[in-house]
């Protein structure tokens, strides 16, 4: 799982660098042809990791439940993020990954409820969820890289 952890940290480092290069107004912009903002995509990666790993293991989230409701699958940008929310997301980018590594190493995820993703991939273990999440975050990094040229 160290490989997935390292790739996720690299991805999130790239996400942080990207969001630090944009104004809050740009992060909140939904470019023509897109459904969500850059901010939404970054927050969505954090929330999805929590849902796939913690939620399906029946463990409490490391993030506020309101964040989960706002940025989970099938949501869209409905409000402009504030500087406070941006600061929180920047912190959560890394704190959630680091805590997940600790929790995994301490065998925190004992029970996992199988789940079939919208890509028709069935996750049966927390290890599969962590691996799939690495892939999922790469998809959203790609969206953000495409979106930045539309701002």
PDB file of C-alpha atoms in Angstrom, residues 8-87:
ATOM      1  CA  UNK A   8      -1.684   9.799  -3.839  1.00  0.00           C
ATOM      2  CA  UNK A   9       0.688  12.184  -2.047  1.00  0.00           C
ATOM      3  CA  UNK A  10       2.298  13.096  -5.383  1.00  0.00           C
ATOM      4  CA  UNK A  11      -1.112  13.709  -6.938  1.00  0.00           C
ATOM      5  CA  UNK A  12      -2.200  15.859  -4.029  1.00  0.00           C
ATOM      6  CA  UNK A  13       1.045  17.820  -4.160  1.00  0.00           C
ATOM      7  CA  UNK A  14       0.249  18.579  -7.806  1.00  0.00           C
ATOM      8  CA  UNK A  15      -3.302  19.569  -6.839  1.00  0.00           C
ATOM      9  CA  UNK A  16      -1.972  21.935  -4.178  1.00  0.00           C
ATOM     10  CA  UNK A  17       0.473  23.539  -6.632  1.00  0.00           C
ATOM     11  CA  UNK A  18      -2.322  24.002  -9.144  1.00  0.00           C
ATOM     12  CA  UNK A  19      -4.772  25.590  -6.725  1.00  0.00           C
ATOM     13  CA  UNK A  20      -2.096  27.894  -5.330  1.00  0.00           C
ATOM     14  CA  UNK A  21      -1.582  29.302  -8.834  1.00  0.00           C
ATOM     15  CA  UNK A  22      -5.191  30.442  -9.169  1.00  0.00           C
ATOM     16  CA  UNK A  23      -7.234  33.136  -7.501  1.00  0.00           C
ATOM     17  CA  UNK A  24     -10.256  32.096  -5.487  1.00  0.00           C
ATOM     18  CA  UNK A  25     -12.466  33.506  -8.245  1.00  0.00           C
ATOM     19  CA  UNK A  26     -10.729  31.274 -10.810  1.00  0.00           C
ATOM     20  CA  UNK A  27     -11.008  28.233  -8.522  1.00  0.00           C
ATOM     21  CA  UNK A  28     -14.754  28.888  -8.252  1.00  0.00           C
ATOM     22  CA  UNK A  29     -15.300  29.349 -12.001  1.00  0.00           C
ATOM     23  CA  UNK A  30     -17.099  26.585 -13.872  1.00  0.00           C
ATOM     24  CA  UNK A  31     -15.603  26.803 -17.363  1.00  0.00           C
ATOM     25  CA  UNK A  32     -17.886  26.479 -20.374  1.00  0.00           C
ATOM     26  CA  UNK A  33     -18.393  22.814 -21.188  1.00  0.00           C
ATOM     27  CA  UNK A  34     -17.706  21.662 -17.625  1.00  0.00           C
ATOM     28  CA  UNK A  35     -20.081  20.846 -14.811  1.00  0.00           C
ATOM     29  CA  UNK A  36     -17.879  21.792 -11.875  1.00  0.00           C
ATOM     30  CA  UNK A  37     -15.146  24.140 -10.755  1.00  0.00           C
ATOM     31  CA  UNK A  38     -11.525  23.363  -9.996  1.00  0.00           C
ATOM     32  CA  UNK A  39     -12.332  23.821  -6.314  1.00  0.00           C
ATOM     33  CA  UNK A  40     -15.139  21.254  -6.563  1.00  0.00           C
ATOM     34  CA  UNK A  41     -12.819  18.732  -8.230  1.00  0.00           C
ATOM     35  CA  UNK A  42     -10.191  19.061  -5.495  1.00  0.00           C
ATOM     36  CA  UNK A  43     -12.755  18.816  -2.687  1.00  0.00           C
ATOM     37  CA  UNK A  44     -14.372  15.875  -4.485  1.00  0.00           C
ATOM     38  CA  UNK A  45     -11.110  13.903  -4.446  1.00  0.00           C
ATOM     39  CA  UNK A  46     -10.892  14.312  -0.676  1.00  0.00           C
ATOM     40  CA  UNK A  47     -14.522  13.337  -0.126  1.00  0.00           C
ATOM     41  CA  UNK A  48     -14.390  10.341  -2.455  1.00  0.00           C
ATOM     42  CA  UNK A  49     -11.351   8.943  -0.646  1.00  0.00           C
ATOM     43  CA  UNK A  50     -13.262   9.248   2.608  1.00  0.00           C
ATOM     44  CA  UNK A  51     -16.347   7.534   1.195  1.00  0.00           C
ATOM     45  CA  UNK A  52     -14.449   4.690  -0.470  1.00  0.00           C
ATOM     46  CA  UNK A  53     -12.105   3.933   2.410  1.00  0.00           C
ATOM     47  CA  UNK A  54     -13.801   5.040   5.618  1.00  0.00           C
ATOM     48  CA  UNK A  55     -17.467   5.004   4.651  1.00  0.00           C
ATOM     49  CA  UNK A  56     -17.424   1.543   3.103  1.00  0.00           C
ATOM     50  CA  UNK A  57     -15.423   0.285   6.094  1.00  0.00           C
ATOM     51  CA  UNK A  58     -18.126   1.647   8.405  1.00  0.00           C
ATOM     52  CA  UNK A  59     -15.667   4.020  10.067  1.00  0.00           C
ATOM     53  CA  UNK A  60     -16.183   7.711  10.862  1.00  0.00           C
ATOM     54  CA  UNK A  61     -14.999  10.209   8.262  1.00  0.00           C
ATOM     55  CA  UNK A  62     -11.978  12.407   8.880  1.00  0.00           C
ATOM     56  CA  UNK A  63     -13.899  15.297   7.328  1.00  0.00           C
ATOM     57  CA  UNK A  64     -17.131  17.077   8.190  1.00  0.00           C
ATOM     58  CA  UNK A  65     -20.300  15.360   6.960  1.00  0.00           C
ATOM     59  CA  UNK A  66     -21.414  18.623   5.301  1.00  0.00           C
ATOM     60  CA  UNK A  67     -18.299  18.507   3.117  1.00  0.00           C
ATOM     61  CA  UNK A  68     -19.230  14.956   2.126  1.00  0.00           C
ATOM     62  CA  UNK A  69     -22.782  15.981   1.196  1.00  0.00           C
ATOM     63  CA  UNK A  70     -21.556  18.932  -0.869  1.00  0.00           C
ATOM     64  CA  UNK A  71     -18.779  17.227  -2.856  1.00  0.00           C
ATOM     65  CA  UNK A  72     -19.760  13.560  -3.181  1.00  0.00           C
ATOM     66  CA  UNK A  73     -20.483  11.812  -6.481  1.00  0.00           C
ATOM     67  CA  UNK A  74     -23.389  13.261  -8.477  1.00  0.00           C
ATOM     68  CA  UNK A  75     -23.100  16.714  -6.916  1.00  0.00           C
ATOM     69  CA  UNK A  76     -22.182  19.891  -8.726  1.00  0.00           C
ATOM     70  CA  UNK A  77     -20.820  23.287  -7.875  1.00  0.00           C
ATOM     71  CA  UNK A  78     -23.624  25.087  -6.060  1.00  0.00           C
ATOM     72  CA  UNK A  79     -21.813  27.841  -4.190  1.00  0.00           C
ATOM     73  CA  UNK A  80     -18.564  29.736  -4.333  1.00  0.00           C
ATOM     74  CA  UNK A  81     -15.960  28.508  -1.891  1.00  0.00           C
ATOM     75  CA  UNK A  82     -14.561  30.982   0.613  1.00  0.00           C
ATOM     76  CA  UNK A  83     -10.954  31.578   1.646  1.00  0.00           C
ATOM     77  CA  UNK A  84     -11.732  29.646   4.848  1.00  0.00           C
ATOM     78  CA  UNK A  85     -12.985  26.650   2.858  1.00  0.00           C
ATOM     79  CA  UNK A  86      -9.926  26.817   0.610  1.00  0.00           C
ATOM     80  CA  UNK A  87      -7.610  26.781   3.631  1.00  0.00           C
TER      81      UNK A  87
END
